[in-house]
mmCIF file of C-alpha atoms in Angstrom:
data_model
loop_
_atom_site.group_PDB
_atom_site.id
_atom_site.type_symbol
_atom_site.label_atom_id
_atom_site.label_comp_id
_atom_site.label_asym_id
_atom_site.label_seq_id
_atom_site.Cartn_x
_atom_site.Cartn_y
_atom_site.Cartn_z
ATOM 1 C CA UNK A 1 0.151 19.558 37.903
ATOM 2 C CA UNK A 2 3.306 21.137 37.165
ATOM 3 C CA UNK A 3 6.808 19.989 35.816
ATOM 4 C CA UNK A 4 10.400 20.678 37.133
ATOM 5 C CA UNK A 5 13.232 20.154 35.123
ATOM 6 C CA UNK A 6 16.336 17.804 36.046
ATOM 7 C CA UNK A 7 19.536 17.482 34.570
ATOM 8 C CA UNK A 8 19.794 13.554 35.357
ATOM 9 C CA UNK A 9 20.350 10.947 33.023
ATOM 10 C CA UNK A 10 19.541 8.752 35.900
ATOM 11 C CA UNK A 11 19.363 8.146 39.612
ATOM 12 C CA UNK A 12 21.067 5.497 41.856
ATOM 13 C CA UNK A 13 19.054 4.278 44.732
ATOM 14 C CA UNK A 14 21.200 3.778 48.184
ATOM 15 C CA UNK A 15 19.988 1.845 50.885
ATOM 16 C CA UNK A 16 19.972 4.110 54.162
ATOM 17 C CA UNK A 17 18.854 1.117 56.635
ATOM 18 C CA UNK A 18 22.026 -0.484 55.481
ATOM 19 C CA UNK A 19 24.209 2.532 55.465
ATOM 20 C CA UNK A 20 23.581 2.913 58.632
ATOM 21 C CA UNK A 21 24.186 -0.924 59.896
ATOM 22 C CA UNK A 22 28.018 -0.840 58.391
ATOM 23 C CA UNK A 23 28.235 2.666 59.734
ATOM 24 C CA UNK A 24 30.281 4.822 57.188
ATOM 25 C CA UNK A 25 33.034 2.746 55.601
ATOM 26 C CA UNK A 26 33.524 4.526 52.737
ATOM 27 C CA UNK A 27 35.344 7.804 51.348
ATOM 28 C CA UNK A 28 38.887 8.666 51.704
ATOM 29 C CA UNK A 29 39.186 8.346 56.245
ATOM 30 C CA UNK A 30 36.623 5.380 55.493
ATOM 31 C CA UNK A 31 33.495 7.250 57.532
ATOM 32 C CA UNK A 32 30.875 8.380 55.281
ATOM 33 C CA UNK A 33 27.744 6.675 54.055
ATOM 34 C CA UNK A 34 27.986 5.435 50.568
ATOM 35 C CA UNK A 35 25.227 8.304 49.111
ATOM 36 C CA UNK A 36 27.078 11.249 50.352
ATOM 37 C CA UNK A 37 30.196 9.271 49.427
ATOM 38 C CA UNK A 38 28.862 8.914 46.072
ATOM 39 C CA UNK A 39 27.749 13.003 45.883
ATOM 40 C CA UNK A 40 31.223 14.301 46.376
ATOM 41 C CA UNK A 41 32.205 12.430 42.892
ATOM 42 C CA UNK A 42 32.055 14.284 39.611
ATOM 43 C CA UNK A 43 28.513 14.507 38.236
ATOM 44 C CA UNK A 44 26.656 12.908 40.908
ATOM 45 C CA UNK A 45 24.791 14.851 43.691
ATOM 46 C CA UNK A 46 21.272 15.076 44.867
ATOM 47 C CA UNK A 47 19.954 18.578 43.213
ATOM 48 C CA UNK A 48 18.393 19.142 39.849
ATOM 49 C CA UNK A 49 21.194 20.169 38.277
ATOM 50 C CA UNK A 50 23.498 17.058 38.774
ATOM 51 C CA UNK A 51 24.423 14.353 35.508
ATOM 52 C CA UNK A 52 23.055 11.505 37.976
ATOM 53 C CA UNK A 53 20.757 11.760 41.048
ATOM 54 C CA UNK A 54 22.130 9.797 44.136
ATOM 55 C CA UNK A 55 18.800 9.446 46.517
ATOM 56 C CA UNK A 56 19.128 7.411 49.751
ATOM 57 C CA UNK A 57 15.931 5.281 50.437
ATOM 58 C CA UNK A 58 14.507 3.830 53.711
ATOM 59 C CA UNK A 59 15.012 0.285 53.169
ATOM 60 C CA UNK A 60 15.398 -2.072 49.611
ATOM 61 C CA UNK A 61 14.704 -5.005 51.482
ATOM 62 C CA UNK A 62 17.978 -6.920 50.596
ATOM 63 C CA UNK A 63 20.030 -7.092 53.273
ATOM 64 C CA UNK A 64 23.715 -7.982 52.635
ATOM 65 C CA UNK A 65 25.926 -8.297 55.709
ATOM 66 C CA UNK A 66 28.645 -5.748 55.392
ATOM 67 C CA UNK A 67 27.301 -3.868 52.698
ATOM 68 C CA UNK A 68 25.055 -1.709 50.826
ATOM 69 C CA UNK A 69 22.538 -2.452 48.447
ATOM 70 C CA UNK A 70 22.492 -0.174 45.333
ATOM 71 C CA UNK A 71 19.850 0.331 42.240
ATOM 72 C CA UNK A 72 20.536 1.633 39.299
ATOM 73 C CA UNK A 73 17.404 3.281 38.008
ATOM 74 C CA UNK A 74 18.789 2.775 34.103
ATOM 75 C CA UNK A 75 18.776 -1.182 34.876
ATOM 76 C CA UNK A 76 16.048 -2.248 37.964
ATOM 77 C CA UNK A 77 16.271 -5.831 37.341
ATOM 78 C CA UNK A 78 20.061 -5.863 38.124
ATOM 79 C CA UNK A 79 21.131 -4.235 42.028
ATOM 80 C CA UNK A 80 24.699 -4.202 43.248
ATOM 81 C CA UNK A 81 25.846 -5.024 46.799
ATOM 82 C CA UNK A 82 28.549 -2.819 47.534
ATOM 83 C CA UNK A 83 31.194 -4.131 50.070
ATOM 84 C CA UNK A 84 32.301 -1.713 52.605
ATOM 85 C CA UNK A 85 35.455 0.087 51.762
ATOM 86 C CA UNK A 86 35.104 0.000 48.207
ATOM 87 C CA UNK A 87 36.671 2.343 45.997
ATOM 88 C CA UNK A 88 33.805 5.113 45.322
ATOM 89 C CA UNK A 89 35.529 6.383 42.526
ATOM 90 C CA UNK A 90 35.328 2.783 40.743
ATOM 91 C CA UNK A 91 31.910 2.760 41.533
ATOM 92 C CA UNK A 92 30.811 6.539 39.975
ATOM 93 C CA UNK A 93 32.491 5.232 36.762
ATOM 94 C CA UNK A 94 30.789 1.993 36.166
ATOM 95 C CA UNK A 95 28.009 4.349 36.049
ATOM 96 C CA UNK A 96 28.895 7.522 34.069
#
């Protein structure tokens, strides 16, 4: 078996069934999905070589009306439903 190397410190799980059910509502025009919101900020993307993996994931199971459900691979036992048309860059830096 072999090994890659990653840069991340840690990854952030983003719920893609309920991405799609509020449809966008975040960034700066308020119409991209919360992972690829979450990419464009400062250390965070989806390749090796970012500080913190963002990964969007079929379903979590939680399903919060108007929201997204997020995991924090650093803390599992503690998720975070994020409204629609929060601020993004809040959200990166309770993370960094």
């Amino acid at each position: 078996m072999k090994r890659a190397k990653s840069d991340w410190s840690g990854a952030l799980l983003v719920c893609a069934k309920c991405s799609k059910k509020v449809g966008g509502g975040f960034g700066p025009k308020g119409r991209e999905r919360l992972a690829k919101a979450l990419r464009h900020e400062p250390g965070f993307g989806k390749g090796r070589k970012a500080a913190f993996g963002v990964i969007e994931v079929k379903c979590l199971g939680l399903c919060p009306k108007d929201a997204v459900t997020v995991v924090d691979t650093r803390r599992p036992g503690e998720w975070l439903v994020v409204p629609a048309g929060s601020d993004v860059a809040e959200l990166a830096g309770r993370f960094s």
